[in-house]
Coordinates of C-alpha atoms (C1' of nucleotides) in Angstrom, one line a residue:
Chain A
M1 CA 115.9 120.9 114.7
T2 CA 112.9 122.6 113.1
T3 CA 113.3 125.7 110.9
D4 CA 111.5 127.7 113.5
E5 CA 114.0 126.7 116.1
I6 CA 116.9 127.6 113.7
L7 CA 115.4 131.0 113.0
D8 CA 114.8 131.6 116.7
L9 CA 118.5 130.9 117.5
L10 CA 119.6 133.2 114.6
E11 CA 117.2 135.9 115.8
E12 CA 118.9 135.8 119.2
R13 CA 122.4 136.2 117.7
F14 CA 121.5 138.7 114.9
P15 CA 118.5 140.8 116.2
N16 CA 119.7 143.7 114.0
A17 CA 119.9 141.8 110.7
E18 CA 118.7 144.0 108.0
C19 CA 119.6 145.4 104.5
E20 CA 123.0 147.0 104.8
L21 CA 123.0 148.7 101.3
Y22 CA 123.0 152.5 101.5
H23 CA 119.8 153.9 99.8
Q24 CA 117.3 156.6 100.4
N25 CA 114.5 155.6 97.9
A26 CA 113.4 152.6 95.9
F27 CA 115.4 153.6 92.9
Q28 CA 118.6 153.8 94.9
L29 CA 117.9 150.5 96.5
I30 CA 117.4 148.6 93.2
V31 CA 120.5 150.2 91.7
A32 CA 122.5 149.3 94.9
V33 CA 121.3 145.7 94.6
V34 CA 122.3 145.5 90.9
L35 CA 125.7 146.9 91.8
S36 CA 126.1 144.3 94.6
A37 CA 126.6 141.4 92.2
Q38 CA 129.8 139.5 93.0
T39 CA 130.8 142.3 95.4
T40 CA 130.5 143.0 99.1
D41 CA 127.9 145.5 100.4
Q42 CA 130.8 147.4 102.0
S43 CA 132.4 148.0 98.6
V44 CA 129.0 149.1 97.1
N45 CA 128.5 151.5 100.0
R46 CA 131.8 153.2 99.3
V47 CA 130.7 154.3 95.8
T48 CA 126.9 154.8 96.0
P49 CA 126.8 158.1 98.1
A50 CA 128.7 160.0 95.4
L51 CA 126.8 158.1 92.6
F52 CA 123.4 159.0 94.1
E53 CA 124.4 162.6 94.8
R54 CA 125.1 162.9 91.0
Y55 CA 122.2 160.7 89.9
P56 CA 119.6 160.7 92.7
D57 CA 116.7 159.3 90.7
A58 CA 115.7 157.4 87.5
G59 CA 115.3 160.7 85.5
T60 CA 118.9 161.8 86.0
M61 CA 120.4 158.3 85.7
A62 CA 118.5 157.7 82.4
M63 CA 120.4 160.5 80.8
A64 CA 123.8 159.6 82.2
D65 CA 126.8 158.8 80.1
V66 CA 128.2 155.2 80.4
K67 CA 131.8 156.3 80.8
A68 CA 130.8 158.9 83.5
V69 CA 128.9 156.3 85.5
E70 CA 131.9 153.8 85.1
G71 CA 134.1 156.5 86.8
Y72 CA 131.9 156.3 89.9
I73 CA 131.7 152.5 90.2
K74 CA 135.1 151.4 88.8
T75 CA 136.3 149.9 92.1
I76 CA 133.4 147.4 92.5
G77 CA 134.1 145.1 89.6
L78 CA 132.0 144.2 86.5
Y79 CA 131.8 147.9 86.1
H80 CA 131.2 148.1 82.4
N81 CA 128.2 145.8 82.4
K82 CA 126.9 147.4 85.6
S83 CA 127.1 150.9 84.2
R84 CA 125.1 150.0 81.1
M85 CA 122.7 148.0 83.3
I86 CA 121.7 150.7 85.7
I87 CA 121.4 153.3 82.9
G88 CA 119.2 150.9 81.0
L89 CA 117.3 150.2 84.2
A90 CA 116.6 153.9 84.7
Q91 CA 115.6 154.3 81.1
S92 CA 113.0 151.5 81.2
L93 CA 111.7 152.9 84.5
M94 CA 111.1 156.3 82.8
E95 CA 109.7 154.7 79.6
H96 CA 107.4 152.1 81.1
F97 CA 106.8 152.9 84.8
Q98 CA 106.8 156.8 85.1
G99 CA 110.1 156.7 86.8
E100 CA 108.8 154.6 89.7
V101 CA 110.1 151.2 90.8
P102 CA 107.3 148.6 90.2
S103 CA 106.5 145.9 92.8
S104 CA 105.4 142.8 90.8
M105 CA 107.9 140.1 90.0
K106 CA 107.1 140.3 86.3
D107 CA 107.6 144.0 86.0
L108 CA 110.8 144.0 88.1
T109 CA 112.5 141.2 86.2
S110 CA 111.6 142.9 82.9
L111 CA 114.1 145.7 83.9
S112 CA 117.7 145.8 82.7
G113 CA 120.0 144.0 85.1
V114 CA 117.2 142.9 87.4
G115 CA 117.0 139.1 87.8
R116 CA 115.0 137.0 90.3
K117 CA 117.4 137.6 93.2
T118 CA 117.4 141.4 92.8
A119 CA 113.6 141.5 92.4
N120 CA 113.1 139.4 95.5
V121 CA 115.3 141.8 97.6
V122 CA 113.4 144.9 96.4
R123 CA 110.0 143.2 97.0
S124 CA 111.1 142.1 100.5
V125 CA 113.1 145.2 101.7
W126 CA 111.2 148.1 100.0
F127 CA 107.6 146.8 99.6
D128 CA 107.6 144.4 102.6
I129 CA 106.2 141.6 100.4
P130 CA 107.1 138.1 101.6
A131 CA 110.0 136.9 99.5
L132 CA 113.1 134.8 99.8
A133 CA 116.0 136.0 97.8
V134 CA 118.6 133.3 97.4
D135 CA 122.1 134.8 97.0
T136 CA 125.5 133.1 97.6
H137 CA 125.1 133.3 101.4
V138 CA 121.5 132.0 101.6
E139 CA 122.5 129.1 99.2
R140 CA 125.5 128.1 101.3
I141 CA 123.7 128.4 104.6
S142 CA 120.7 126.4 103.4
K143 CA 122.9 123.6 102.2
R144 CA 125.1 123.5 105.3
L145 CA 122.0 123.4 107.5
G146 CA 120.6 120.6 105.4
L147 CA 117.5 122.7 104.3
A148 CA 118.5 121.9 100.7
K149 CA 120.7 119.3 99.0
V150 CA 124.2 120.2 98.0
Q151 CA 123.4 119.7 94.3
D152 CA 120.2 121.9 94.3
S153 CA 120.0 124.9 92.0
V154 CA 119.2 128.3 93.5
E155 CA 115.7 128.0 92.2
T156 CA 115.3 124.7 94.0
V157 CA 116.8 126.1 97.2
E158 CA 114.2 129.0 97.0
T159 CA 111.3 126.5 96.5
K160 CA 112.5 124.3 99.5
L161 CA 113.0 127.3 101.8
K162 CA 109.5 128.6 101.0
R163 CA 108.1 125.2 101.8
K164 CA 110.0 124.8 105.1
I165 CA 109.7 128.3 106.4
K166 CA 106.4 129.8 107.3
R167 CA 105.5 132.8 105.0
E168 CA 105.5 135.4 107.8
R169 CA 109.1 134.6 108.5
W170 CA 110.4 134.7 104.9
N171 CA 111.7 138.3 105.0
R172 CA 113.4 137.9 108.4
A173 CA 114.9 134.5 107.4
H174 CA 116.5 136.1 104.4
H175 CA 118.4 138.7 106.4
L176 CA 119.1 136.3 109.3
F177 CA 120.7 133.8 106.9
I178 CA 122.7 136.6 105.2
F179 CA 124.1 137.9 108.5
F180 CA 124.9 134.4 109.7
G181 CA 126.7 133.7 106.4
R182 CA 128.5 137.1 106.4
Y183 CA 129.7 137.3 110.0
M184 CA 129.9 133.7 111.3
C185 CA 129.2 130.9 108.8
T186 CA 131.5 132.4 106.2
A187 CA 132.5 130.6 103.0
R188 CA 136.2 130.2 103.8
N189 CA 136.9 130.3 107.6
P190 CA 133.6 129.7 109.3
Q191 CA 133.5 130.3 113.1
C192 CA 132.3 126.8 114.1
E193 CA 133.1 127.3 117.8
G194 CA 129.9 128.2 119.5
C195 CA 127.8 127.5 116.5
P196 CA 124.5 125.9 117.6
F197 CA 124.2 123.9 114.4
V198 CA 127.6 122.0 114.2
S199 CA 126.0 118.7 115.1
F200 CA 124.1 118.5 111.8
C201 CA 126.2 120.8 109.6
K202 CA 126.8 119.6 106.0
K203 CA 129.8 121.8 105.5
D204 CA 132.2 119.0 104.6
K205 CA 129.7 117.3 102.4
L206 CA 129.2 120.6 100.5
E207 CA 132.9 121.2 100.1
A208 CA 133.5 117.6 98.8
Y209 CA 130.7 118.1 96.3
R210 CA 132.1 121.4 95.1
K211 CA 135.5 119.8 94.5
T212 CA 134.0 117.4 92.1
K213 CA 132.7 120.6 90.4
G214 CA 129.0 121.1 90.7
Chain B
dA1 C1' 143.8 131.3 95.2
dT2 C1' 139.0 132.2 96.5
dC3 C1' 135.0 134.7 97.5
dC4 C1' 131.7 138.8 97.4
dC5 C1' 123.5 139.7 98.6
dG6 C1' 124.2 138.0 89.8
dA7 C1' 122.6 138.7 85.3
dG8 C1' 122.7 137.9 80.4
dG9 C1' 123.9 135.4 76.7
dG10 C1' 125.4 131.1 74.3
Chain C
dC1 C1' 123.6 123.6 81.4
dC2 C1' 127.8 126.6 80.6
dC3 C1' 130.7 131.0 80.3
dT4 C1' 131.9 135.9 80.9
dC5 C1' 132.2 140.2 83.2
dT6 C1' 135.9 142.6 87.2
dG7 C1' 138.1 144.9 91.4
dG8 C1' 139.0 144.5 96.2
dA9 C1' 139.4 141.8 100.5
dT10 C1' 141.3 137.9 102.9

DNA sequence: ATCCCGAGGG
DNA sequence: CCCTCTGGAT
């Protein structure tokens, strides 16, 4: 099956696949993505409305107290690091970018708490720049579908996906893989009945590899 | 017990 | 490469 055929099938099943993180501007999006590390979007969306009401932009967040921010995000895990990260993020936005979220990969990854994955999400979702953010879902789906090898690093997965998927489909592919991974091809109990990819799925191979600790 | 749209540091 | 940070859902 070609990658275009895979994407067409996913498009049929998940026509509404899109960013599910609550946000009303670029600053709120980048903060929400930073907060989403090792946490479900649902958990993030439970805390961000109150957080963004108190700190709606980089200017207010830059002056926030670490403990006060922790109080808003306590329930999403990694809260101490995340609190310091998003305040530092707001401070460097004020210091180097006039409070605006930049769009280049180099500028984005220079920000506190913003790695390659977060930068790719912001470029794709907010700036509509072709990007392929490889998170836990995209990595798992890519390996189960055989688009990457089980031992590949996330960087290698990104490189292979960009080579196999045409550029104009990168942004859709990202969200289609995430929705497929979140609602059907889940990590623990995937719904394999009715899945159009079972005939070539590498799920068992991936699990066997993970048990040998990769 | 394992996973969730990771990043930073060693 | 490795480890740590962390609570909630399943």
